[in-house]
XYZ file of C-alpha atoms in Angstrom:
551
model
C -56.766 -10.767 -138.216
C -56.525 -14.657 -138.023
C -56.431 -15.946 -141.072
C -56.216 -20.084 -140.332
C -58.292 -21.775 -142.580
C -61.038 -22.809 -140.091
C -61.964 -19.291 -139.892
C -61.673 -18.234 -143.897
C -64.404 -21.307 -144.040
C -66.134 -19.771 -141.199
C -67.128 -16.751 -143.058
C -67.398 -17.845 -146.172
C -71.379 -17.347 -147.891
C -72.910 -20.494 -149.288
C -75.176 -19.602 -152.592
C -79.070 -20.717 -151.310
C -80.147 -22.071 -154.876
C -76.892 -24.169 -155.213
C -75.188 -24.454 -151.918
C -71.756 -23.015 -153.855
C -69.276 -21.802 -150.464
C -68.044 -18.176 -151.788
C -65.331 -16.229 -150.080
C -66.562 -12.475 -150.432
C -70.179 -10.504 -150.357
C -68.903 -9.442 -153.524
C -68.273 -12.211 -155.372
C -71.443 -14.176 -154.484
C -72.882 -11.171 -155.751
C -71.953 -12.027 -159.679
C -72.470 -16.036 -158.498
C -76.371 -15.416 -158.299
C -76.336 -14.267 -161.413
C -76.403 -17.202 -162.973
C -79.937 -18.288 -160.969
C -81.705 -15.313 -161.850
C -83.660 -18.004 -164.226
C -84.839 -20.102 -161.631
C -88.432 -20.450 -161.553
C -89.489 -17.152 -159.344
C -86.817 -16.830 -157.630
C -85.847 -14.590 -154.627
C -82.271 -13.630 -154.028
C -80.895 -12.996 -149.881
C -78.857 -10.427 -149.247
C -76.273 -11.846 -147.592
C -74.256 -8.319 -145.987
C -73.264 -7.684 -142.221
C -76.404 -7.390 -140.267
C -78.881 -7.067 -143.466
C -82.033 -10.148 -143.749
C -83.979 -7.844 -147.145
C -83.913 -10.194 -150.009
C -85.072 -9.146 -153.612
C -87.047 -10.698 -157.004
C -85.273 -10.144 -159.739
C -81.216 -10.022 -159.941
C -81.522 -6.670 -161.337
C -82.893 -5.104 -158.138
C -80.656 -7.226 -155.528
C -77.429 -6.221 -157.802
C -78.836 -2.267 -157.711
C -79.075 -2.956 -153.862
C -75.354 -4.203 -153.833
C -73.507 -1.619 -154.897
C -75.940 1.280 -152.939
C -75.125 -0.671 -149.994
C -72.770 -2.830 -148.914
C -70.130 -1.704 -151.783
C -69.268 1.580 -150.754
C -66.987 1.896 -148.706
C -66.011 5.921 -146.166
C -63.966 7.889 -148.313
C -61.245 8.457 -146.614
C -58.741 11.860 -147.278
C -54.818 10.257 -148.125
C -51.725 11.420 -145.952
C -50.072 14.561 -147.833
C -52.814 15.703 -149.757
C -54.124 19.289 -149.673
C -57.053 20.209 -149.559
C -58.099 22.926 -152.395
C -61.278 25.081 -153.722
C -63.055 23.144 -156.749
C -64.566 25.433 -159.763
C -66.621 24.295 -162.727
C -64.243 23.953 -165.585
C -67.457 24.752 -168.474
C -66.438 27.867 -170.642
C -67.903 30.480 -169.450
C -68.877 29.182 -165.731
C -67.110 31.463 -163.112
C -68.365 28.591 -160.511
C -66.469 27.475 -156.692
C -66.997 24.962 -154.212
C -66.270 23.351 -151.663
C -66.859 19.806 -151.794
C -66.641 17.404 -153.918
C -70.342 16.550 -153.572
C -71.386 20.486 -154.563
C -69.014 20.250 -157.834
C -70.584 17.016 -159.027
C -74.406 18.186 -158.001
C -73.078 21.805 -159.805
C -71.970 19.261 -163.437
C -75.618 17.542 -163.326
C -77.388 21.766 -163.299
C -75.049 22.210 -166.892
C -76.048 18.891 -168.343
C -79.876 19.223 -167.983
C -78.843 22.424 -169.544
C -78.101 20.565 -172.671
C -74.471 21.292 -172.706
C -71.316 18.308 -172.714
C -70.020 17.613 -169.616
C -66.641 15.493 -168.541
C -66.348 12.987 -166.204
C -64.113 14.583 -163.536
C -62.312 11.937 -161.823
C -58.690 12.058 -163.334
C -57.786 9.607 -165.376
C -61.643 8.729 -167.069
C -62.582 10.016 -170.078
C -66.033 9.529 -170.439
C -68.248 12.655 -171.392
C -72.367 13.118 -170.349
C -75.230 14.395 -172.443
C -77.689 12.662 -170.144
C -78.092 13.969 -165.978
C -78.752 9.886 -165.557
C -75.908 8.237 -166.898
C -73.904 10.833 -165.159
C -75.183 10.135 -162.487
C -75.381 6.195 -162.678
C -71.840 6.485 -163.448
C -70.408 8.097 -160.831
C -72.773 6.176 -158.075
C -70.769 2.809 -159.898
C -67.463 3.735 -160.913
C -66.279 6.523 -158.693
C -68.531 5.970 -155.312
C -65.097 6.147 -153.598
C -64.237 8.715 -155.019
C -62.141 12.007 -153.062
C -60.633 15.209 -153.060
C -57.019 13.944 -154.083
C -59.036 11.534 -157.176
C -60.784 14.795 -159.320
C -58.827 16.461 -162.345
C -56.849 19.433 -162.228
C -58.759 21.077 -164.744
C -61.426 20.762 -161.415
C -59.155 22.876 -159.197
C -58.173 26.450 -157.554
C -55.307 25.517 -156.692
C -53.700 22.711 -157.475
C -52.567 20.000 -154.204
C -49.678 18.819 -153.876
C -48.786 14.782 -155.698
C -49.965 12.624 -153.035
C -48.262 9.156 -151.799
C -51.432 7.220 -152.769
C -54.559 7.479 -154.439
C -57.678 7.306 -152.319
C -59.851 6.714 -155.350
C -59.080 2.930 -155.244
C -61.218 2.935 -158.420
C -60.246 5.403 -161.308
C -60.478 2.932 -163.991
C -56.745 2.850 -165.336
C -58.271 0.294 -167.540
C -61.707 -0.893 -169.111
C -60.122 -4.390 -168.874
C -59.332 -4.212 -165.333
C -62.779 -3.372 -164.111
C -63.995 -6.324 -166.161
C -61.142 -8.751 -164.861
C -61.492 -8.482 -161.479
C -65.744 -9.673 -161.569
C -64.181 -12.553 -163.986
C -62.330 -13.102 -161.382
C -64.826 -13.542 -158.639
C -66.943 -15.212 -160.596
C -67.402 -19.616 -160.296
C -64.402 -21.137 -162.461
C -66.193 -24.694 -163.126
C -70.000 -23.680 -164.239
C -70.550 -25.190 -167.196
C -73.893 -27.287 -166.356
C -74.758 -24.395 -164.408
C -74.288 -21.905 -167.473
C -76.281 -24.905 -169.077
C -78.845 -24.953 -167.230
C -79.485 -21.502 -166.325
C -79.902 -21.014 -170.651
C -82.224 -24.197 -170.567
C -84.946 -21.894 -167.629
C -84.836 -19.075 -169.969
C -86.376 -20.840 -173.092
C -88.285 -22.987 -170.254
C -89.429 -19.407 -169.132
C -90.795 -18.208 -173.294
C -92.374 -21.424 -173.594
C -93.738 -21.950 -170.811
C -94.668 -18.532 -168.795
C -94.689 -16.548 -171.603
C -96.140 -18.670 -173.801
C -94.265 -18.116 -177.045
C -94.810 -21.461 -179.387
C -91.214 -23.859 -180.493
C -90.762 -21.715 -184.046
C -90.540 -18.697 -182.379
C -87.913 -20.172 -179.984
C -85.784 -21.595 -182.444
C -85.556 -18.136 -184.517
C -84.744 -16.623 -180.979
C -82.251 -19.701 -180.411
C -81.321 -19.461 -184.338
C -80.794 -15.139 -184.523
C -79.158 -15.059 -181.434
C -76.077 -17.776 -182.223
C -75.655 -15.415 -185.709
C -74.846 -12.416 -183.981
C -73.007 -13.793 -181.187
C -70.954 -15.764 -184.032
C -69.845 -11.735 -185.721
C -69.746 -10.978 -182.681
C -66.986 -13.276 -181.684
C -65.212 -12.948 -184.900
C -64.768 -8.911 -184.538
C -63.403 -9.597 -181.201
C -61.211 -12.692 -182.284
C -59.924 -9.958 -185.018
C -58.949 -7.853 -182.397
C -56.960 -10.375 -180.066
C -55.684 -11.918 -184.077
C -53.906 -8.049 -184.064
C -52.582 -7.641 -180.850
C -51.018 -9.980 -180.280
C -49.624 -10.840 -183.731
C -48.726 -6.629 -184.111
C -48.374 -4.881 -180.145
C -47.158 -8.570 -178.212
C -44.474 -9.348 -181.630
C -45.711 -13.300 -180.486
C -45.121 -16.058 -183.455
C -48.132 -17.200 -185.413
C -48.894 -20.277 -183.548
C -48.830 -19.071 -180.163
C -51.583 -16.017 -181.481
C -53.782 -19.082 -182.632
C -53.626 -20.975 -179.568
C -55.291 -18.474 -177.758
C -57.858 -17.553 -179.850
C -58.216 -21.224 -179.906
C -58.987 -21.563 -176.616
C -60.729 -18.851 -176.584
C -62.916 -19.346 -178.616
C -63.642 -23.532 -177.150
C -64.099 -21.269 -174.119
C -66.935 -20.159 -175.453
C -70.194 -21.069 -173.233
C -73.127 -20.037 -175.568
C -71.794 -21.329 -178.832
C -71.335 -24.322 -177.112
C -74.713 -25.145 -175.490
C -76.365 -23.085 -179.080
C -74.538 -24.951 -181.218
C -75.039 -28.262 -178.940
C -77.948 -29.215 -176.545
C -79.691 -26.453 -177.456
C -79.741 -26.334 -181.497
C -83.252 -27.567 -182.044
C -86.468 -27.842 -180.381
C -86.144 -32.143 -180.729
C -82.745 -31.235 -178.625
C -83.590 -28.840 -176.553
C -86.690 -31.045 -175.550
C -84.139 -33.915 -174.483
C -82.172 -31.296 -172.842
C -85.096 -30.785 -170.572
C -85.639 -34.381 -169.705
C -82.151 -35.184 -168.598
C -81.265 -31.922 -166.569
C -85.208 -31.624 -164.995
C -87.155 -33.463 -163.167
C -89.581 -35.169 -165.863
C -92.185 -37.032 -165.070
C -93.566 -38.974 -168.190
C -97.192 -38.927 -169.013
C -99.094 -41.421 -169.000
C -101.786 -42.797 -171.450
C -105.290 -43.788 -169.905
C -106.738 -45.699 -172.671
C -110.925 -44.407 -173.091
C -112.548 -46.480 -175.608
C -113.512 -45.403 -179.294
C -115.930 -42.811 -179.640
C -118.565 -42.053 -182.322
C -115.816 -42.133 -185.769
C -114.500 -45.534 -183.817
C -111.634 -42.821 -182.688
C -109.494 -44.480 -180.210
C -109.722 -41.660 -177.206
C -107.074 -41.544 -174.887
C -106.924 -38.573 -171.084
C -103.497 -37.876 -170.081
C -102.211 -38.888 -166.461
C -99.183 -37.337 -164.611
C -98.999 -40.030 -161.674
C -99.955 -38.221 -158.245
C -96.752 -39.807 -156.557
C -94.318 -39.566 -158.658
C -95.369 -35.784 -159.309
C -95.305 -35.828 -154.311
C -91.718 -37.908 -155.005
C -90.265 -35.088 -156.447
C -91.441 -31.446 -154.801
C -90.467 -34.171 -151.378
C -87.065 -34.163 -152.750
C -86.590 -31.025 -154.143
C -84.527 -28.070 -151.689
C -87.649 -26.470 -151.674
C -90.156 -28.389 -149.563
C -87.275 -29.598 -147.303
C -85.904 -25.840 -146.978
C -89.069 -23.813 -146.961
C -91.623 -25.732 -145.972
C -92.892 -27.047 -142.223
C -93.750 -30.350 -141.713
C -94.904 -29.819 -138.039
C -99.030 -29.295 -138.028
C -100.200 -26.051 -138.521
C -103.252 -26.147 -136.226
C -103.906 -23.048 -133.690
C -105.564 -22.904 -130.709
C -107.914 -19.821 -130.884
C -111.704 -20.495 -132.218
C -110.298 -18.387 -134.887
C -110.205 -19.802 -139.405
C -106.760 -18.671 -139.591
C -106.442 -21.711 -142.466
C -108.422 -24.794 -144.485
C -106.968 -27.037 -141.341
C -108.717 -24.511 -138.753
C -112.692 -26.710 -139.737
C -113.762 -28.583 -137.563
C -113.982 -31.396 -140.297
C -111.159 -31.869 -140.737
C -109.813 -31.908 -136.858
C -112.035 -34.660 -136.900
C -110.559 -36.375 -139.145
C -109.657 -39.810 -138.316
C -107.108 -40.680 -141.044
C -106.007 -36.933 -140.189
C -105.877 -36.893 -136.288
C -103.405 -40.317 -136.986
C -101.444 -39.066 -138.950
C -100.571 -35.636 -138.190
C -97.504 -35.437 -140.789
C -99.036 -36.651 -143.619
C -99.409 -35.015 -147.229
C -102.621 -32.955 -147.397
C -103.712 -33.403 -150.901
C -105.782 -29.627 -152.480
C -107.544 -31.073 -155.903
C -108.246 -28.152 -158.504
C -110.716 -29.143 -161.494
C -111.778 -27.258 -164.033
C -112.923 -26.922 -168.472
C -111.165 -24.253 -170.421
C -111.068 -23.935 -174.462
C -107.983 -23.821 -176.460
C -108.815 -22.860 -179.745
C -111.877 -20.816 -179.847
C -110.729 -17.525 -180.150
C -114.704 -16.138 -179.660
C -115.290 -18.242 -175.654
C -115.856 -21.469 -174.942
C -119.506 -21.525 -176.356
C -118.984 -24.160 -178.682
C -116.857 -26.648 -176.709
C -115.645 -28.418 -179.547
C -112.300 -28.140 -177.695
C -112.829 -28.151 -174.838
C -110.517 -29.429 -172.502
C -110.609 -30.015 -168.961
C -107.485 -29.978 -166.192
C -106.774 -31.932 -162.721
C -104.099 -29.437 -160.978
C -102.495 -30.562 -157.683
C -101.332 -27.747 -154.459
C -100.807 -29.051 -150.680
C -102.333 -27.802 -148.246
C -98.477 -28.411 -146.080
C -97.151 -25.410 -148.045
C -97.643 -22.201 -146.351
C -100.663 -20.150 -147.207
C -98.954 -17.694 -149.131
C -97.083 -20.027 -151.518
C -100.566 -21.960 -151.696
C -101.927 -18.947 -152.721
C -99.801 -18.829 -156.350
C -100.378 -20.928 -159.665
C -96.595 -21.535 -160.496
C -96.583 -23.953 -157.095
C -99.830 -26.177 -158.443
C -99.028 -29.003 -160.471
C -100.635 -30.498 -163.582
C -102.270 -33.923 -163.029
C -105.068 -34.758 -165.972
C -105.845 -33.867 -169.129
C -108.789 -35.553 -170.915
C -111.479 -33.767 -174.081
C -114.686 -33.029 -171.989
C -116.195 -34.822 -174.190
C -115.162 -37.404 -173.631
C -115.063 -36.918 -169.793
C -118.788 -37.395 -171.243
C -119.007 -40.720 -173.428
C -117.062 -42.460 -170.802
C -117.506 -41.137 -167.218
C -115.627 -40.142 -164.333
C -115.118 -43.012 -163.240
C -113.209 -44.500 -166.630
C -110.864 -41.607 -167.257
C -110.110 -40.725 -163.288
C -109.480 -44.636 -162.327
C -105.401 -44.166 -162.575
C -105.607 -41.210 -160.079
C -108.439 -43.352 -158.181
C -105.933 -45.805 -157.241
C -103.133 -43.658 -156.542
C -104.770 -41.521 -154.218
C -106.238 -45.183 -152.180
C -102.545 -46.468 -152.357
C -100.753 -43.117 -150.987
C -103.759 -43.652 -148.193
C -102.991 -46.405 -147.325
C -99.678 -47.303 -148.163
C -97.294 -44.150 -148.342
C -94.524 -42.593 -150.322
C -90.612 -43.507 -149.298
C -88.676 -40.556 -149.620
C -85.270 -40.761 -147.746
C -86.091 -43.911 -145.913
C -88.799 -42.466 -144.860
C -92.552 -43.386 -145.154
C -94.895 -40.236 -145.902
C -99.089 -41.178 -145.856
C -101.098 -38.162 -147.490
C -105.166 -37.967 -148.520
C -107.479 -35.888 -150.690
C -108.222 -32.662 -148.405
C -110.667 -31.403 -151.075
C -111.313 -30.222 -154.249
C -111.393 -27.128 -155.392
C -114.272 -25.983 -158.764
C -116.854 -24.575 -160.359
C -120.036 -25.811 -160.290
C -120.831 -27.398 -162.835
C -117.523 -28.832 -163.037
C -118.042 -29.930 -158.800
C -121.978 -32.064 -159.942
C -120.363 -33.515 -162.680
C -117.519 -34.777 -159.793
C -120.107 -35.422 -157.419
C -122.292 -36.646 -160.073
C -125.436 -34.511 -159.210
C -127.109 -32.698 -161.690
C -125.823 -29.886 -163.465
C -129.134 -28.518 -164.480
C -129.243 -25.025 -162.419
C -132.294 -23.248 -164.029
C -134.945 -25.892 -163.946
C -133.824 -29.003 -162.102
C -135.727 -29.588 -158.384
C -132.588 -30.863 -156.332
C -129.528 -28.630 -157.299
C -127.793 -28.054 -153.849
C -124.979 -29.926 -153.861
C -124.514 -28.870 -149.534
C -128.380 -29.085 -148.888
C -131.077 -31.048 -149.770
C -133.887 -28.255 -150.391
C -136.186 -27.773 -152.969
C -135.917 -25.122 -155.746
C -139.377 -23.939 -154.387
C -138.179 -23.889 -150.882
C -135.177 -21.317 -152.022
C -137.236 -19.093 -154.075
C -139.351 -18.524 -150.800
C -136.553 -17.576 -149.029
C -133.276 -18.058 -150.081
C -131.724 -18.332 -146.459
C -133.431 -20.833 -146.032
C -130.911 -24.343 -146.062
C -132.622 -28.010 -146.090
C -131.285 -31.191 -144.724
C -127.073 -32.283 -144.880
C -125.623 -34.272 -147.506
C -124.052 -36.854 -145.835
C -122.744 -40.007 -146.826
C -125.499 -42.499 -145.909
C -128.186 -39.949 -147.951
C -126.041 -39.617 -150.679
C -126.236 -43.695 -151.227
C -129.825 -43.859 -150.609
C -130.451 -41.223 -153.814
C -127.856 -43.129 -156.410
C -130.810 -46.107 -155.198
C -133.747 -44.420 -155.819
C -132.061 -42.298 -159.573
C -134.483 -43.994 -161.449
C -136.878 -41.259 -159.682
C -135.616 -37.596 -160.419
C -137.859 -36.981 -156.876
C -136.004 -39.965 -154.810
C -132.465 -39.010 -155.930
C -132.880 -35.713 -155.274
C -130.298 -34.297 -157.516
C -128.145 -37.097 -157.777
C -128.164 -38.709 -161.488
C -128.590 -42.575 -162.403
C -125.510 -44.602 -163.314
C -123.155 -43.524 -160.693
C -120.200 -46.188 -160.461
C -117.992 -44.487 -157.526
C -118.190 -46.130 -155.192
C -118.664 -45.201 -151.286
C -115.043 -44.221 -150.298
C -114.391 -42.151 -152.799
C -117.442 -40.311 -152.270
C -116.030 -39.468 -148.704
C -112.711 -38.665 -149.938
C -113.706 -37.204 -152.996
C -117.098 -35.233 -152.566
C -117.556 -34.355 -148.611
C -114.044 -33.891 -147.512
C -113.157 -31.262 -149.262
C -116.520 -29.531 -150.866
C -118.812 -29.149 -147.835
C -115.769 -28.162 -145.789
C -113.586 -26.408 -147.636
C -116.372 -24.423 -149.987
C -118.006 -23.642 -146.453
C -115.069 -21.929 -144.649
C -114.398 -20.246 -147.961
C -118.010 -18.560 -147.181
C -116.936 -17.911 -143.957
C -114.160 -15.493 -145.069
C-alpha cells in the first residue's frame, strides 16, 4: 500500500461545512458534530459508494455506526470453536453461534431477569432489551467466538494469540481517548460558533425570550462547574495518591485541564449576558444593521419610523455565502416544453426585455403581509398590527425557495403608520435600492450582477394597498386588480373576465381618480411612478398569480 503524501492527500475527506480535511471516515463523523447546530444542515455521508444525506447529526452518526463501522468478523488462527450455553440460572439451553446466544439472552431480559454482557472483560449488566441491543451494536459489533466469556462456553477454547474482538473495552478511558484523538485540535472558534448557533436557534426558531435563555445559560454553567469540580477532585486524588506525583505537577495538570474548558470560557466570557451574546452574534455572523426610515409625526406628535434592512447588502451577503456558490445554479432554468414547471416558464417572464438581456440576473420575489404581535384574541383590534416585507430569489431551486427559512426580512412598519404616511414614503428606501439594482447592479468578487423585481406575493388586502386599488371588496364597483370587471357583471357571471388592466389604463385611471366610476377601482392621490407600477405590480401580480391559479 502506498503511503506517500500525495496519496494521503488524495484520500483525505473534506467537510462541506468548513472545508477541513479529515483522514478517516470516523474522524469526519466526529468532526461533523461541531456543525450540528448550523441552520438547516444536511450531513453528507462520504463512505465508499454511499451517497446518503441526513437532516440531523444523530441520524448521520447512527448510519455510520450501523453501516460503515462494522468490518467482517474474523476467527483468529489457533482458536477452537465450541458450543455455547446459557449462564442464566436454571436455564440449560445450548447454541452453536454467538448470534443465537445473544438472541436467547434478549428473551431473558424480556422476562425481567438481569443479564450480564457475554463479552470477556465487559462488566455491564442489563435489564432493558433495547439497552442491551444498543450496547452490543456499539461496543461489540466486531466480536467473534473467541471474545465470548468462558462462563457461556460448553467447553473452554484454547487461548488464541490475538484477540478477535478488537473493541472489547479494556478500559472505558481507551474508547474515549480514541474518539478524542480524532477530534479537530484547533476548534475554539468552531466550538463558540456552535454554541452561538444553539442560542440563536432557541431565540429565533423556538422563540424563547432573552430572559429565559439567560436562565438556561446560568444554570448550565452552574451544573457544569459542579461537575468540573468533582472531576478535578478525582483527578487530583488519582495523580497524588495513586501516581505519587508532586503537588506542583498535580496543580499544573489540574490547571491545564481547567484552562482547556471551552464551555466555561464561552459562558463566562462572550456568552455571559444577553448584551454580550448580542455583540458576539453580530461579530461572528454577517449582521446587517436595519436603517430607520423617518416617516413623520403622528396625531400625538410622536415621531414614527419604519425599519428597513437594505436589499443590496442582503443580496451581497447571500452571493458571497458558500450556500450560493455551492448549491445554486446561476444558469437559466427555462424549459423548452410548453409545461409550466416554474415561474420562469410564464410568457410575461420570457417576453420581458430585462430578463432576456440579463439571463443571469437576480429575480427578486417580495412577500408582504400584516400580523398582530400583541393581541392574543386575533387581529380584529389592529392596535399593534405590523406590516412586514420579505425577500426571496427565483434563482433558488424550487425546493429551497418553498421554505420560509430562506426568506430574508426587508422591512417592518406599523400598519397605522403605513395608512397615515402612505406606501411611497414607507417604501422609499427600498424603491431606491431596487432601482439602483436594476440599473447599476451590485459587485461581488469583481463581477457586477444586476437584478430586478419579478413579483410581489401577498393577500388581496395587502396587494390592493400596495397597488393603489380600492380595498373595499364588499361594496366597491371595481374590486379586481387583474381586470376591470364590475360587481354587476361578476354577479351575473362569476366566470366572466373584464378588460385586462395595463400600465396605460392604470395611468389613465389615476388621472380620473376624482370620479369613483371613471377611476375603475384606483384610489385617488397615488404617487407611485409608472416605472414602479410596471416593476412592482404588472411584472408580478398579473403574471405570477395567474400561473399559480393555473396550478
